[in-house]
């Protein structure tokens, strides 16, 4: 039987959740609640029931799931009230402003015995899934380093995302996705974090950042978000023991170059102004194989399918509390690293 859903916050992302629910095979949209009357009016125009207060869906016994899609600083209040009312809760990312808030939410979830998770929907992005597939298939051997970048050229949005008090900034907005993805690929312990923020169009919050994560054993990840990049760098770049992989753009397939023979009998040198170089000359097709990966299949609606199965006790929730804690701690280390202008030692 479908679970009854109410979406709190009917803005950009709340609209997505509501639309999704209307097509879903596992949830039924009972309605929305938004603090702004004009958003409620819009929902009604679209034939969606709009509650007049937050108390109303919380007191409605039919409601199984509350999805929280309001600005980041308002997550905690709604999450705690919904859990206390006995509802299962999906919270938009970043789940909380800091670890203190997150711990309060997790304690409330444990006390209520309800399912509580965060909507890390970018676990369904096919570019990320291609990188994960290379790791899991072992086709390039051990991974040395992954670079994950998102580059835009329109600055930070001019809404609450540009204000610190609402939990604005790119670490909390995009960083949370990219860190979560990388930690799905690397399972080694994190030893150090170094992060430098950009302030190009916004002085109050980070409108971009450059983050290095160093893992036990020497592997590392580099994550970069930019909002002032009129030429975007590749979405993903991987170096591994047996080759390299690149995804230049969201819309492109993953290209892999796999080393067949480490030793080359002949290298055609590249001529540069300073002279010839063999060391840095590209490899030929005798020693490497080049191919493209098929796009991995993915269905973002599996997020709700998993959440409903977790309520029924037939699956473990996709995004666990431990994963939520780890991502939050990395983001906190980013803030500390930028503030102190130094690398932060962690044990995560
Ligand atoms: P938005 O500004 O478009 O919409 C927020 C809505 O919440 C507004 O309609 C506002 O009136 C309403 N609201 C504010 N406070 C409220 C309250 N106390 N009670 C009820 N309604 C309230 O913002 P958005 O872009 O939809 O972002 C909302 C959340 O979704 C944020 O946490 C954001 O990080 C997240 N988000 C996630 C993704 C994703 O891909 N997972 C994408 C975009 C946004």
Coordinates of C-alpha atoms and ligand atoms in Angstrom, one line a residue:
X1 CA 0.0 0.0 0.0
X2 CA 1.2 3.5 -0.8
X3 CA 2.5 5.7 2.0
X4 CA 0.9 9.1 2.5
X5 CA 3.2 12.0 2.1
X6 CA 3.1 15.7 3.0
X7 CA 5.7 18.1 1.7
X8 CA 6.6 21.0 3.9
X9 CA 8.0 23.9 1.9
X10 CA 6.5 24.3 -1.6
X11 CA 9.4 26.1 -3.3
X12 CA 11.8 24.9 -5.9
X13 CA 12.6 21.5 -4.3
X14 CA 9.3 21.1 -2.5
X15 CA 7.7 21.4 -6.0
X16 CA 10.0 18.6 -7.2
X17 CA 9.0 16.3 -4.3
X18 CA 5.3 17.0 -4.9
X19 CA 5.5 16.4 -8.6
X20 CA 7.4 13.3 -8.0
X21 CA 4.9 12.0 -5.5
X22 CA 2.1 12.5 -8.0
X23 CA 3.8 10.0 -10.3
X24 CA 5.1 7.7 -7.6
X25 CA 4.4 4.0 -7.2
X26 CA 5.1 4.1 -3.5
X27 CA 3.8 7.4 -2.1
X28 CA 0.6 9.3 -2.4
X29 CA 0.7 13.1 -2.0
X30 CA -1.8 14.2 0.6
X31 CA -0.8 17.8 0.4
X32 CA 1.8 20.5 1.1
X33 CA 2.3 23.1 3.8
X34 CA 4.2 26.4 3.0
X35 CA 4.6 29.4 5.3
X36 CA 3.8 31.7 2.4
X37 CA 0.2 32.0 1.5
X38 CA 1.1 32.6 -2.2
X39 CA 2.8 29.2 -2.4
X40 CA -0.3 27.5 -0.8
X41 CA -2.5 29.3 -3.4
X42 CA -0.3 28.1 -6.2
X43 CA -0.5 24.5 -4.9
X44 CA -4.3 24.8 -4.8
X45 CA -4.4 26.2 -8.3
X46 CA -2.5 23.0 -9.3
X47 CA -5.1 20.9 -7.6
X48 CA -2.9 20.0 -4.6
X49 CA -4.3 20.2 -1.1
X50 CA -2.6 22.9 1.1
X51 CA -2.7 22.7 4.9
X52 CA -3.1 26.0 6.8
X53 CA -0.5 25.2 9.5
X54 CA 2.3 22.8 10.2
X55 CA 0.3 21.4 13.1
X56 CA -2.4 20.3 10.8
X57 CA -0.4 17.6 8.8
X58 CA 1.4 16.6 12.1
X59 CA -2.0 15.9 13.7
X60 CA -3.3 14.1 10.6
X61 CA -3.2 10.4 11.4
X62 CA -3.2 9.5 7.7
X63 CA 0.3 11.1 7.2
X64 CA 3.1 8.6 7.1
X65 CA 6.0 10.7 5.8
X66 CA 6.9 14.4 6.1
X67 CA 9.4 15.7 3.5
X68 CA 11.1 18.9 4.7
X69 CA 12.1 21.2 1.8
X70 CA 12.6 24.6 3.5
X71 CA 15.7 26.7 3.8
X72 CA 18.5 25.0 5.7
X73 CA 18.2 26.9 9.0
X74 CA 14.6 25.9 9.3
X75 CA 15.1 22.1 8.9
X76 CA 15.7 21.3 12.6
X77 CA 12.5 22.8 14.0
X78 CA 10.3 21.0 11.4
X79 CA 12.2 17.7 11.6
X80 CA 12.0 17.6 15.4
X81 CA 8.3 18.4 15.5
X82 CA 7.5 15.9 12.8
X83 CA 9.4 13.1 14.6
X84 CA 7.8 14.0 17.9
X85 CA 4.4 13.7 16.1
X86 CA 5.4 10.1 15.1
X87 CA 6.0 10.8 11.4
X88 CA 8.8 9.4 9.3
X89 CA 10.9 12.2 8.0
X90 CA 12.9 12.9 4.8
X91 CA 14.9 16.1 5.2
X92 CA 16.4 18.0 2.3
X93 CA 20.2 18.4 2.2
X94 CA 22.2 19.6 4.0
X95 CA 20.2 17.9 6.7
X96 CA 21.3 20.4 9.4
X97 CA 23.5 23.5 9.9
X98 CA 26.0 21.5 12.1
X99 CA 26.6 18.3 14.0
X100 CA 24.9 19.6 17.1
X101 CA 21.6 20.0 15.3
X102 CA 22.1 16.7 13.5
X103 CA 22.7 14.8 16.8
X104 CA 19.4 16.3 18.2
X105 CA 17.6 15.1 15.1
X106 CA 19.1 11.6 15.3
X107 CA 18.3 11.3 19.0
X108 CA 14.7 12.4 18.3
X109 CA 14.5 9.7 15.5
X110 CA 15.8 7.0 17.8
X111 CA 13.4 8.0 20.5
X112 CA 10.4 8.0 18.1
X113 CA 11.5 4.8 16.4
X114 CA 10.6 6.4 13.0
X115 CA 12.8 6.5 9.9
X116 CA 14.7 9.7 9.4
X117 CA 17.0 10.3 6.5
X118 CA 18.4 13.0 4.2
X119 CA 17.6 13.4 0.5
X120 CA 21.0 12.7 -1.1
X121 CA 19.4 12.4 -4.5
X122 CA 22.8 12.9 -6.3
X123 CA 23.6 9.3 -5.4
X124 CA 21.6 8.6 -8.5
X125 CA 23.6 10.8 -10.9
X126 CA 25.0 8.7 -13.7
X127 CA 28.3 10.5 -13.7
X128 CA 28.9 9.6 -10.1
X129 CA 27.6 6.0 -10.7
X130 CA 30.1 5.6 -13.6
X131 CA 33.0 6.5 -11.2
X132 CA 31.6 4.1 -8.5
X133 CA 31.3 1.4 -11.1
X134 CA 35.0 1.7 -12.1
X135 CA 35.9 1.3 -8.4
X136 CA 33.6 -1.6 -7.8
X137 CA 34.5 -3.5 -11.0
X138 CA 38.2 -3.1 -10.3
X139 CA 38.9 -2.6 -14.0
X140 CA 41.4 0.1 -13.3
X141 CA 42.8 -1.4 -10.1
X142 CA 43.2 0.6 -7.0
X143 CA 42.1 4.2 -7.2
X144 CA 44.8 6.8 -6.4
X145 CA 42.8 10.1 -6.6
X146 CA 39.4 11.4 -7.8
X147 CA 38.7 15.0 -8.7
X148 CA 35.1 16.1 -8.7
X149 CA 34.1 19.5 -9.9
X150 CA 31.0 21.5 -10.5
X151 CA 31.5 24.8 -12.3
X152 CA 28.8 27.4 -13.0
X153 CA 29.2 31.0 -14.1
X154 CA 26.2 32.7 -12.6
X155 CA 27.5 33.4 -9.0
X156 CA 25.6 32.1 -6.0
X157 CA 21.8 32.4 -6.3
X158 CA 20.5 35.7 -4.9
X159 CA 18.1 34.0 -2.5
X160 CA 18.7 32.7 1.1
X161 CA 21.6 30.7 -0.3
X162 CA 23.7 33.9 -0.2
X163 CA 23.0 34.5 3.5
X164 CA 24.9 32.8 6.4
X165 CA 22.0 32.8 8.8
X166 CA 20.0 30.6 6.5
X167 CA 22.8 28.1 5.9
X168 CA 23.9 29.6 2.6
X169 CA 27.1 29.0 0.7
X170 CA 28.4 26.4 -1.7
X171 CA 29.8 23.9 0.9
X172 CA 26.4 23.4 2.3
X173 CA 24.6 23.6 -1.0
X174 CA 26.7 21.6 -3.5
X175 CA 29.6 20.4 -1.3
X176 CA 27.2 18.2 0.7
X177 CA 26.4 16.3 -2.5
X178 CA 29.9 16.0 -3.8
X179 CA 31.4 15.0 -0.4
X180 CA 28.6 12.4 0.1
X181 CA 29.3 10.9 -3.4
X182 CA 33.1 10.7 -2.8
X183 CA 32.5 9.0 0.5
X184 CA 30.5 6.4 -1.3
X185 CA 33.5 5.6 -3.4
X186 CA 36.3 5.8 -0.8
X187 CA 35.7 3.8 2.3
X188 CA 39.1 4.4 3.9
X189 CA 39.3 6.5 7.0
X190 CA 39.8 10.3 6.5
X191 CA 42.9 11.7 8.1
X192 CA 43.1 15.3 6.9
X193 CA 40.9 18.0 5.3
X194 CA 42.1 21.2 3.6
X195 CA 39.6 23.7 2.2
X196 CA 39.9 27.2 0.8
X197 CA 36.7 29.3 0.1
X198 CA 36.0 31.7 -2.8
X199 CA 34.3 35.0 -2.2
X200 CA 34.0 36.4 -5.7
X201 CA 30.4 37.5 -5.9
X202 CA 29.5 37.1 -2.2
X203 CA 31.5 38.2 0.9
X204 CA 29.2 36.6 3.5
X205 CA 29.2 33.0 2.4
X206 CA 31.5 30.8 0.3
X207 CA 30.5 31.1 -3.4
X208 CA 32.9 28.4 -4.3
X209 CA 35.6 26.3 -2.6
X210 CA 38.5 24.0 -3.2
X211 CA 38.7 21.0 -0.9
X212 CA 41.3 18.2 -0.5
X213 CA 40.4 15.1 1.5
X214 CA 43.3 12.8 2.4
X215 CA 42.5 9.2 3.3
X216 CA 44.5 6.7 5.4
X217 CA 46.9 4.8 3.1
X218 CA 47.6 7.7 0.7
X219 CA 44.4 8.0 -1.4
X220 CA 42.9 11.4 -1.9
X221 CA 40.0 13.3 -3.3
X222 CA 39.7 16.8 -4.6
X223 CA 36.4 18.6 -4.7
X224 CA 35.8 21.9 -6.3
X225 CA 32.7 24.0 -6.7
X226 CA 32.9 27.3 -8.6
X227 CA 30.2 29.8 -9.5
X228 CA 32.5 32.0 -11.6
X229 CA 33.8 29.6 -14.2
X230 CA 33.0 30.6 -17.7
X231 CA 34.8 27.6 -19.0
X232 CA 33.9 24.5 -16.9
X233 CA 36.6 21.9 -16.1
X234 CA 35.7 18.2 -16.3
X235 CA 33.0 16.9 -14.0
X236 CA 35.1 13.9 -12.9
X237 CA 38.7 12.9 -13.3
X238 CA 40.1 9.7 -11.9
X239 CA 43.7 8.3 -11.6
X240 CA 44.0 4.7 -10.8
X241 CA 46.7 2.0 -10.8
X242 CA 45.9 0.7 -14.3
X243 CA 44.7 3.9 -16.0
X244 CA 42.7 7.1 -16.0
X245 CA 39.0 8.0 -16.5
X246 CA 37.3 11.3 -17.3
X247 CA 33.8 12.6 -17.6
X248 CA 34.0 16.0 -19.2
X249 CA 30.4 17.1 -18.8
X250 CA 27.2 15.9 -17.1
X251 CA 25.9 14.9 -20.5
X252 CA 28.9 12.9 -21.7
X253 CA 29.8 9.3 -21.1
X254 CA 32.8 8.3 -19.1
X255 CA 36.0 7.9 -21.2
X256 CA 38.6 5.4 -19.9
X257 CA 42.2 4.9 -20.9
X258 CA 43.5 1.6 -19.6
X259 CA 47.2 0.8 -19.6
X260 CA 47.9 -2.5 -21.4
X261 CA 51.7 -2.4 -21.2
X262 CA 53.6 -0.2 -18.8
X263 CA 56.9 -0.4 -20.8
X264 CA 57.0 1.1 -24.3
X265 CA 59.5 0.2 -26.9
X266 CA 59.1 3.4 -28.9
X267 CA 57.8 6.8 -27.8
X268 CA 57.2 9.4 -30.3
X269 CA 58.4 12.6 -28.7
X270 CA 56.5 15.8 -28.6
X271 CA 58.2 18.9 -29.8
X272 CA 57.9 22.0 -27.6
X273 CA 59.6 25.4 -27.8
X274 CA 62.0 24.2 -25.1
X275 CA 62.9 21.0 -26.9
X276 CA 61.7 17.4 -27.2
X277 CA 59.9 15.5 -24.5
X278 CA 59.3 11.8 -24.4
X279 CA 58.4 11.6 -20.7
X280 CA 55.3 13.8 -21.1
X281 CA 54.4 12.6 -24.6
X282 CA 50.9 11.0 -25.0
X283 CA 50.8 7.2 -25.1
X284 CA 50.1 5.4 -28.4
X285 CA 47.5 2.7 -28.9
X286 CA 50.0 -0.1 -28.6
X287 CA 50.3 0.4 -24.9
X288 CA 46.8 1.7 -24.0
X289 CA 43.2 0.8 -24.7
X290 CA 40.6 3.7 -24.9
X291 CA 36.9 3.1 -24.5
X292 CA 33.7 4.6 -23.3
X293 CA 31.5 3.2 -20.5
X294 CA 27.8 2.8 -21.2
X295 CA 25.8 5.1 -19.1
X296 CA 24.8 3.4 -15.8
X297 CA 21.1 2.9 -15.4
X298 CA 19.6 5.0 -12.6
X299 CA 16.2 5.9 -11.3
X300 CA 16.0 8.7 -8.7
X301 CA 12.6 7.4 -7.6
X302 CA 14.4 4.5 -6.0
X303 CA 15.1 7.0 -3.1
X304 CA 11.4 7.0 -2.1
X305 CA 11.1 3.3 -2.8
X306 CA 13.9 2.5 -0.4
X307 CA 12.6 4.9 2.2
X308 CA 9.2 3.2 2.2
X309 CA 10.8 -0.2 2.3
X310 CA 12.8 1.0 5.3
X311 CA 9.5 2.0 7.0
X312 CA 8.2 -1.5 6.4
X313 CA 11.4 -3.0 7.7
X314 CA 12.2 -4.7 4.4
X315 CA 15.3 -2.6 3.6
X316 CA 18.0 -0.6 5.3
X317 CA 17.7 3.1 4.7
X318 CA 19.8 4.2 1.8
X319 CA 21.4 7.2 3.5
X320 CA 22.3 6.1 7.0
X321 CA 22.7 8.2 10.2
X322 CA 26.4 7.3 10.2
X323 CA 26.9 8.6 6.7
X324 CA 25.0 11.8 7.5
X325 CA 27.3 12.3 10.5
X326 CA 30.5 11.7 8.5
X327 CA 29.5 14.2 5.7
X328 CA 28.5 16.8 8.3
X329 CA 31.9 16.4 10.0
X330 CA 33.8 16.9 6.7
X331 CA 31.8 20.1 6.0
X332 CA 32.6 21.4 9.5
X333 CA 36.3 20.6 8.9
X334 CA 36.0 22.7 5.7
X335 CA 34.7 25.7 7.6
X336 CA 37.5 25.3 10.2
X337 CA 40.2 24.8 7.6
X338 CA 39.2 27.9 5.7
X339 CA 38.9 30.0 8.9
X340 CA 42.3 28.9 10.3
X341 CA 43.9 28.8 6.9
X342 CA 45.4 25.4 7.6
X343 CA 44.9 21.6 7.1
X344 CA 42.7 20.0 9.7
X345 CA 43.6 16.6 11.2
X346 CA 40.5 14.4 11.6
X347 CA 39.7 10.8 12.4
X348 CA 36.5 10.2 10.3
Ligands
LIG1 P1 13.0 27.7 -2.0 O1 13.4 29.1 -1.4 O2 12.8 27.6 -3.5 O3 11.8 27.1 -1.3 C1 11.7 27.1 0.1 C2 10.2 27.1 0.5 O4 10.0 26.9 1.9 C3 9.5 28.5 0.2 O5 8.4 28.3 -0.6 C4 9.2 29.1 1.6 O6 8.1 29.9 1.6 C5 9.1 27.8 2.4 N1 9.3 28.0 3.8 C6 10.3 28.7 4.4 N2 10.2 28.5 5.8 C7 9.2 27.7 6.0 C8 8.6 27.1 7.2 N3 9.1 27.4 8.4 N4 7.6 26.3 7.0 C9 7.0 26.0 5.8 N5 7.5 26.5 4.7 C10 8.6 27.3 4.7 O7 14.2 26.8 -1.6 P2 14.6 25.4 -2.3 O8 15.5 25.6 -3.4 O9 13.4 24.6 -2.6 O10 15.4 24.7 -1.1 C11 14.7 24.1 0.0 C12 15.6 22.9 0.5 O11 15.8 22.0 -0.5 C13 17.0 23.4 1.0 O12 17.4 22.7 2.1 C14 17.9 23.1 -0.2 O13 19.2 22.9 0.2 C15 17.2 21.8 -0.7 N6 17.5 21.6 -2.1 C16 17.8 20.3 -2.5 C17 18.1 20.0 -3.8 C18 18.5 18.6 -4.2 O14 18.8 18.4 -5.3 N7 18.5 17.7 -3.2 C19 17.9 21.0 -4.8 C20 17.5 22.3 -4.4 C21 17.3 22.5 -3.1

